[in-house]
mmCIF file of C-alpha atoms in Angstrom:
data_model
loop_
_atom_site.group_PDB
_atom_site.id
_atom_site.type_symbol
_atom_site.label_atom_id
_atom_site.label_comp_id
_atom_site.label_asym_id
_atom_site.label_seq_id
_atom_site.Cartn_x
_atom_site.Cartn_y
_atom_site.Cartn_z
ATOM 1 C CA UNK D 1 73.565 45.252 6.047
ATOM 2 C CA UNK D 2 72.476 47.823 4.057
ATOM 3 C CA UNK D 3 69.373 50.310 4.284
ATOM 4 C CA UNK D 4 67.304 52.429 2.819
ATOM 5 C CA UNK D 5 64.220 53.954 5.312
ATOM 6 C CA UNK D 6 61.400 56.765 3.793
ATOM 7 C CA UNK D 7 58.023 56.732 4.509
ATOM 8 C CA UNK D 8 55.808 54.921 2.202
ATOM 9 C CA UNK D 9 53.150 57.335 1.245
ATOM 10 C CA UNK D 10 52.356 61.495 2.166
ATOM 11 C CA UNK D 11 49.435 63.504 1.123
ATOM 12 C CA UNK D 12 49.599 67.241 0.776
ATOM 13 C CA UNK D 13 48.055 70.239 -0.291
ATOM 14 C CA UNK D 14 48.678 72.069 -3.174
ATOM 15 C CA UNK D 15 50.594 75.286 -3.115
ATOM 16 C CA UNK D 16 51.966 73.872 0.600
ATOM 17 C CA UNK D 17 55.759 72.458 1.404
ATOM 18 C CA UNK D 18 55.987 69.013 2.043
ATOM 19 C CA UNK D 19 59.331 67.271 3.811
ATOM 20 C CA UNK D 20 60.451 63.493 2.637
ATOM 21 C CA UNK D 21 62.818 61.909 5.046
ATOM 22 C CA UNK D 22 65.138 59.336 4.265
ATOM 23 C CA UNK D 23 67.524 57.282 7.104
ATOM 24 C CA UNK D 24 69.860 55.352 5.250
ATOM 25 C CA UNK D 25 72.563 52.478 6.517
ATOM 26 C CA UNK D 26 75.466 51.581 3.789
ATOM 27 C CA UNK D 27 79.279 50.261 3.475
ATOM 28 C CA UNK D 28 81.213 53.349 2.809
ATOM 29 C CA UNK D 29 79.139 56.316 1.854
ATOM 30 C CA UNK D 30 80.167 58.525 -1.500
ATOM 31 C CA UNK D 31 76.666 60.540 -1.828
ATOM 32 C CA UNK D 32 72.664 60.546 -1.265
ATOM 33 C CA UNK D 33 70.712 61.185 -4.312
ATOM 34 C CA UNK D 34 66.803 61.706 -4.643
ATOM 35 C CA UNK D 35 64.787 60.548 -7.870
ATOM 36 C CA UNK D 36 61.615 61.449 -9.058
ATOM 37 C CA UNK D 37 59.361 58.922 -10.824
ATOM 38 C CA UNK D 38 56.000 59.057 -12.084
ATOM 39 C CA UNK D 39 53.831 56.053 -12.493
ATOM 40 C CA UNK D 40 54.814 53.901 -15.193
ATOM 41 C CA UNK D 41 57.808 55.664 -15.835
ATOM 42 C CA UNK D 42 61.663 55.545 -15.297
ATOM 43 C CA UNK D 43 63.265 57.985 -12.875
ATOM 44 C CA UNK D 44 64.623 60.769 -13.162
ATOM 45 C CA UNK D 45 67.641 62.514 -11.549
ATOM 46 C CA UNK D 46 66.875 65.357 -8.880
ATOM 47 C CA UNK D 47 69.751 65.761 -6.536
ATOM 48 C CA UNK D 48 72.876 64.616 -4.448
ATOM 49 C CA UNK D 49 74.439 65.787 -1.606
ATOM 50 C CA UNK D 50 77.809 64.480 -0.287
ATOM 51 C CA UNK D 51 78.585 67.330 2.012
ATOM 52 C CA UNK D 52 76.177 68.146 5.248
ATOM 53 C CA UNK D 53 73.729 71.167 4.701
ATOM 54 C CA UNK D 54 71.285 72.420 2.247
ATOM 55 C CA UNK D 55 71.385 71.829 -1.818
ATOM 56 C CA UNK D 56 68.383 74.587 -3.162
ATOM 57 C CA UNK D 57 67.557 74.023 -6.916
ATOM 58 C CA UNK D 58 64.470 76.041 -7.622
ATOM 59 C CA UNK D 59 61.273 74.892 -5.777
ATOM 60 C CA UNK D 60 63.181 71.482 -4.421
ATOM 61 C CA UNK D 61 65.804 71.291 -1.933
ATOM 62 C CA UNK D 62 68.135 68.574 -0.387
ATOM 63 C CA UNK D 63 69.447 68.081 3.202
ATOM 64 C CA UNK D 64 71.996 65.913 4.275
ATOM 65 C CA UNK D 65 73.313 65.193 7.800
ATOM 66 C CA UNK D 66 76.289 62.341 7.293
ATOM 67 C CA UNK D 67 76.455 61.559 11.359
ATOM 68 C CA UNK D 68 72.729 60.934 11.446
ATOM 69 C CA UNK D 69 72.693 58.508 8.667
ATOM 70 C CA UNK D 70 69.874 61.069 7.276
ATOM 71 C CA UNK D 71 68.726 63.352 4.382
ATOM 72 C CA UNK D 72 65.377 64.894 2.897
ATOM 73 C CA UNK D 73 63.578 66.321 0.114
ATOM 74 C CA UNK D 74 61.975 69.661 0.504
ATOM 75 C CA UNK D 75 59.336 70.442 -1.879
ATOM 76 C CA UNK D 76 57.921 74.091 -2.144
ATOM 77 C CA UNK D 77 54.865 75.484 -3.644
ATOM 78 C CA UNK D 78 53.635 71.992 -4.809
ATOM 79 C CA UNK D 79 51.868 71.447 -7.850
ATOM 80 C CA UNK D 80 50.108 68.704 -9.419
ATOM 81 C CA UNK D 81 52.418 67.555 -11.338
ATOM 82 C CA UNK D 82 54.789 66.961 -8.739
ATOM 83 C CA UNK D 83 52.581 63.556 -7.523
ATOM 84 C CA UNK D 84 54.547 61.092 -7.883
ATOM 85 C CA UNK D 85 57.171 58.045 -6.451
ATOM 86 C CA UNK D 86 60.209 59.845 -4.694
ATOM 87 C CA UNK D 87 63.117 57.605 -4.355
ATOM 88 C CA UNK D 88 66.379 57.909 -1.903
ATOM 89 C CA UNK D 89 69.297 56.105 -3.026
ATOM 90 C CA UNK D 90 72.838 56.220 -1.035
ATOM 91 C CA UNK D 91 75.791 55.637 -2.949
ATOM 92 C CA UNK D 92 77.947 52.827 -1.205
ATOM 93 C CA UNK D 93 82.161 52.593 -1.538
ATOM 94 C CA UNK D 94 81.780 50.616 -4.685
ATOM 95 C CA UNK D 95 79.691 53.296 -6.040
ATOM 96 C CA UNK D 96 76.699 51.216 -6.480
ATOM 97 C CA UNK D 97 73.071 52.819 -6.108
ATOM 98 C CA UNK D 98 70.820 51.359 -2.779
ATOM 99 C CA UNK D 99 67.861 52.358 -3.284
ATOM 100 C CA UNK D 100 64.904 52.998 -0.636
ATOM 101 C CA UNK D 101 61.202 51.669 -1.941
ATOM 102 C CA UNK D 102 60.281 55.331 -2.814
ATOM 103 C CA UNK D 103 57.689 57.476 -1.173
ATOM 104 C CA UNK D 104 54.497 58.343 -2.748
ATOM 105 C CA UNK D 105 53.571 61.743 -2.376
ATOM 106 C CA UNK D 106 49.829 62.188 -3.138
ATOM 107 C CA UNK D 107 48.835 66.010 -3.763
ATOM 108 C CA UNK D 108 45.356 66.903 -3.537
ATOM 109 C CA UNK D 109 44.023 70.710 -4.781
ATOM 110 C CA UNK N 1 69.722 65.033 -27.257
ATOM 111 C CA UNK N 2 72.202 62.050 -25.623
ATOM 112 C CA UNK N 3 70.289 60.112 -24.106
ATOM 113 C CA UNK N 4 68.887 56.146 -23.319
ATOM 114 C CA UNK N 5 66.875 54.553 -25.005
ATOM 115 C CA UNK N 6 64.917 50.881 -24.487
ATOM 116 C CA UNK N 7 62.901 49.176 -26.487
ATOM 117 C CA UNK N 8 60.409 47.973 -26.402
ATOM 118 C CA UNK N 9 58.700 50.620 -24.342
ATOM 119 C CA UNK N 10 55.877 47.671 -23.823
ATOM 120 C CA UNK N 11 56.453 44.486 -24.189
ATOM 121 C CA UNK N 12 54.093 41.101 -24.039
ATOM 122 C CA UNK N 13 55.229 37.648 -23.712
ATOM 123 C CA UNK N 14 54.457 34.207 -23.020
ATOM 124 C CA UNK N 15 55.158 31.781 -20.090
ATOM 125 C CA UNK N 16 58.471 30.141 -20.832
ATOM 126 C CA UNK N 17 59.244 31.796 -23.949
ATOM 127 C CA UNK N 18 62.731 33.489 -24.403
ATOM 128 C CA UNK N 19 62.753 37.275 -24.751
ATOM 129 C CA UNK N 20 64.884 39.862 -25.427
ATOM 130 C CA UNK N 21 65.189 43.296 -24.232
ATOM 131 C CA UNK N 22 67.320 46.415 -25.453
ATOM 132 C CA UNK N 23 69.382 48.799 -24.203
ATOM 133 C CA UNK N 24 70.973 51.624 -26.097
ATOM 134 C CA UNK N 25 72.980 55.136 -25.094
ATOM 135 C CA UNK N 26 74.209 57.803 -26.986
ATOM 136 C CA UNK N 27 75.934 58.990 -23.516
ATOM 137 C CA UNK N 28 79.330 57.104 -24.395
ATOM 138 C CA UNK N 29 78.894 55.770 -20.178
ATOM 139 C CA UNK N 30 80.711 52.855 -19.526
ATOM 140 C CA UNK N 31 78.799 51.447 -16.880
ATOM 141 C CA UNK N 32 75.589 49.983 -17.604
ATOM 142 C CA UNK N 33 72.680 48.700 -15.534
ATOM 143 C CA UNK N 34 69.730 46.589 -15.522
ATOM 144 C CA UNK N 35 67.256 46.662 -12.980
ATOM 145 C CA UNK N 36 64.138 45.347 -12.264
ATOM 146 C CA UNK N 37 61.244 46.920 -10.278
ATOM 147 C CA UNK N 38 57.865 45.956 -9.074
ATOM 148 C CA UNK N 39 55.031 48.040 -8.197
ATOM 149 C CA UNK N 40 56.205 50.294 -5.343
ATOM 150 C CA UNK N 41 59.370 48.492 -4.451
ATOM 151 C CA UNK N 42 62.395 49.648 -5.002
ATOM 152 C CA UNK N 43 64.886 49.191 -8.362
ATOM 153 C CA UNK N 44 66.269 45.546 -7.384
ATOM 154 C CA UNK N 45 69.757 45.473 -9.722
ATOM 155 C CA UNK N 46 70.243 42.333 -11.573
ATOM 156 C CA UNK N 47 73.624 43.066 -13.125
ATOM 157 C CA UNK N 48 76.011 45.560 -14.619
ATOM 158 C CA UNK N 49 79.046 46.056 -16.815
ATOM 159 C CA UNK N 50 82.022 47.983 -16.440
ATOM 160 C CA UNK N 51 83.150 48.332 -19.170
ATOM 161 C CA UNK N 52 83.263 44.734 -20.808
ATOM 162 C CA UNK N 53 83.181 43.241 -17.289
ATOM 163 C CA UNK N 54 80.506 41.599 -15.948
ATOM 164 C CA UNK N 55 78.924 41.752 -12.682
ATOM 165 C CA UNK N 56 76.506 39.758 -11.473
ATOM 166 C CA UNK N 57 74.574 40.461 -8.476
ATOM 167 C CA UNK N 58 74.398 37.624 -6.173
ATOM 168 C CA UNK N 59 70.798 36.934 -5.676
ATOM 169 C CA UNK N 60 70.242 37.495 -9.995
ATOM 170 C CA UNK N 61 68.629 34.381 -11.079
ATOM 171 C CA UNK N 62 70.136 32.365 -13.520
ATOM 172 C CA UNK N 63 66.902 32.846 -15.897
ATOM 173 C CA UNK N 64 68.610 36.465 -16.492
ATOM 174 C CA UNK N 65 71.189 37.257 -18.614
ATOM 175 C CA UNK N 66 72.767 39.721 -20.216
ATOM 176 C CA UNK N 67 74.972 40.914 -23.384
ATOM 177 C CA UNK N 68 77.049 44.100 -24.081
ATOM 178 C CA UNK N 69 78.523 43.642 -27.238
ATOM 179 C CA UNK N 70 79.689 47.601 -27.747
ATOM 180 C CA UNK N 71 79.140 50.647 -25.541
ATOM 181 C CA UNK N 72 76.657 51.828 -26.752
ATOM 182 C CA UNK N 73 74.175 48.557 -26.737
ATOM 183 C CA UNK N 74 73.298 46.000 -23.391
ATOM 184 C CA UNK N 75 70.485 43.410 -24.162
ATOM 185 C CA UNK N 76 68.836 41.491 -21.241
ATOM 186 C CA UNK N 77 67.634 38.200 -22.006
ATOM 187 C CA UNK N 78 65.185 36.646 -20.123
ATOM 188 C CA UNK N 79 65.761 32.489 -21.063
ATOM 189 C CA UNK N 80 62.162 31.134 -19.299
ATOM 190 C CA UNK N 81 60.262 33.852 -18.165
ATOM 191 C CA UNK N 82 57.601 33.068 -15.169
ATOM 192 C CA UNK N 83 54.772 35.054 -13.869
ATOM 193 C CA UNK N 84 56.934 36.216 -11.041
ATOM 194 C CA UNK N 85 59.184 38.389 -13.848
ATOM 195 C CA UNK N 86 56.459 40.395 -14.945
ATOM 196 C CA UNK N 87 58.018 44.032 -14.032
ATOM 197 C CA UNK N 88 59.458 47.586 -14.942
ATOM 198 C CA UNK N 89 62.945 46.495 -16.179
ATOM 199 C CA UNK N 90 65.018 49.792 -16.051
ATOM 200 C CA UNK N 91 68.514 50.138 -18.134
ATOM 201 C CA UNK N 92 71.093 52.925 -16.893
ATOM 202 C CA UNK N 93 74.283 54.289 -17.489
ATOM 203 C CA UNK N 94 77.019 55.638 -15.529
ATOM 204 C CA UNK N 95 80.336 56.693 -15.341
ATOM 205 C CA UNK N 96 81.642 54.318 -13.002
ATOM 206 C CA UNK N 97 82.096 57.726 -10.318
ATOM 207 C CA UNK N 98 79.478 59.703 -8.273
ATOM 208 C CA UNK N 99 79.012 62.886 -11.044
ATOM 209 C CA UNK N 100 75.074 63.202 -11.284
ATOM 210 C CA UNK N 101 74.148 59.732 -10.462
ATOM 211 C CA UNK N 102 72.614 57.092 -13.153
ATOM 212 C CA UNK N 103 71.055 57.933 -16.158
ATOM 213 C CA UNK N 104 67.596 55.920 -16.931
ATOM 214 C CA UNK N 105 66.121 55.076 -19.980
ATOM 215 C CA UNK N 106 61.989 55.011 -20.043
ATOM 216 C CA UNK N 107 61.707 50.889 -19.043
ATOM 217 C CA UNK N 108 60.558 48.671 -20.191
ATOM 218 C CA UNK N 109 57.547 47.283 -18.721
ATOM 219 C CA UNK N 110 57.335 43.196 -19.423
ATOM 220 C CA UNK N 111 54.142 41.661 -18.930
ATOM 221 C CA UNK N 112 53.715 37.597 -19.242
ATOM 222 C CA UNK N 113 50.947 35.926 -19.991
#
C-alpha cells in the first residue's frame, strides 16, 4: 500500500532550526513535496525534490534520499509565524498527491 | 493575480439538506481536485477531473458529487449531508504533470447542524 510517515507534533524555540522527517511508501515515485498550512487554512506550496540532496530556498530547505524512502524539512531561524501544520506528500506514477497527516510544529518564544 | 478561488469561504448547513460548493481558477489547469480534510488528518481526495474526465476515488461516497461544466468552474455537491461531512473541503488545480505541485484555493470549511 501506500504511505505517508511524519511525526505528529514538534515544539521549538524561536530563532532555533528545527528538522521534519517524512518516510514515505508509494507505486512509482515522480517527486516529494512539503506544504505549509496554517489553522483553518488551505495549504500552500513550499517545495519538491525529485533528485537526492539538498533544495535551499531562503530560511527552508528540502532533503531527499530516494533509496531510503525518506525526505525532510529544514527550518532555520524560526519565527512565529512559521507555527503551523507541515504536510509531506509523495507524488505516485499516476501523478496523484499522498499525503502524510501533517506535522504540527509548535514554536514557543 | 491567477489564482483559486472557493466560495463560500464558510459555509452552514443542515442535516440532510443538499448543498453546493464552488470551485473557480483563473490558472487555465486542467486537472481539478476536491478534497476533504478533518482536523489534523490528512487531505482525503474525493475525486478529480482531467480534463472533462471524471475520476472517482474508490472509497468517495456516493453522497458526493461533482460537476465541471468549463475549466475554469468544478462544483461539489453534497446530496444528504451527515454530521460525519462536517470538514475543510479543499479545491485544487493542476497540470496533470509534477511542475510545482497543486494549487489550493482557501477551503471551504462546511459545518452541519
Amino acid at each position: 500500500g501506500q504511505n505517508i510517515d511524519q511525526p505528529t507534533e514538534m515544539t521549538a524555540t524561536e530563532g532555533a532550526i528545527v528538522q521534519i522527517n517524512c518516510t514515505y511508501q508509494t507505486s512509482g515515485f515522480n517527486g516529494l513535496f512539503w506544504y505549509q498550512q496554517h489553522a483553518g487554512e488551505a495549504p500552500t506550496f513550499l517545495s519538491y525534490n525529485v533528485l537526492d540532496g539538498l533544495e535551499e530556498k531562503g530560511r527552508f530547505s528540502s532533503f531527499l534520499s530516494r533509496s531510503k524512502g525518506y525526505s525532510y524539512l529544514l527550518l532555520k531561524e524560526l519565527q512565529m509565524k512559521d507555527s503551523a501544520s507541515y504536510l509531506c506528500a509523495a507524488m505516485d506514477s499516476n501523478y496523484q498527491l499522498i499525503w502524510g497527516a501533517g506535522t504540527k510544529l509548535i514554536i514557543k518564544p | 493575480d491567477a489564482m483559486v478561488i472557493q466560495n463560500p469561504r464558510y459555509q452552514v448547513t443542515q442535516f440532510g439538506k443538499p448543498v453546493t460548493l464552488s470551485c473557480s481558477q483563473t490558472l487555465n489547469h486542467n486537472v481539478m481536485y476536491w478534497y476533504q480534510q478533518k482536523s489534523s488528518q490528512a487531505p482525503k481526495l474525493l475525486f478529480h477531473y482531467y480534463d472533462k474526465d471524471f475520476n472517482n476515488e474508490a472509497d468517495t461516497p456516493d453522497n458526493f458529487q461533482s460537476r465541471r461544466p468549463n475549466t475554469s468552474f468544478c462544483f461539489l455537491d453534497i446530496r444528504s449531508p451527515g454530521l460525519g461531512d462536517a470538514a475543510m473541503y479543499l479545491c485544487a488545480t493542476g497540470t496533470g504533470g509534477v511542475s510545482n505541485g497543486y494549487t489550493f484555493g482557501s477551503g471551504t470549511r462546511l459545518t452541519v447542524v
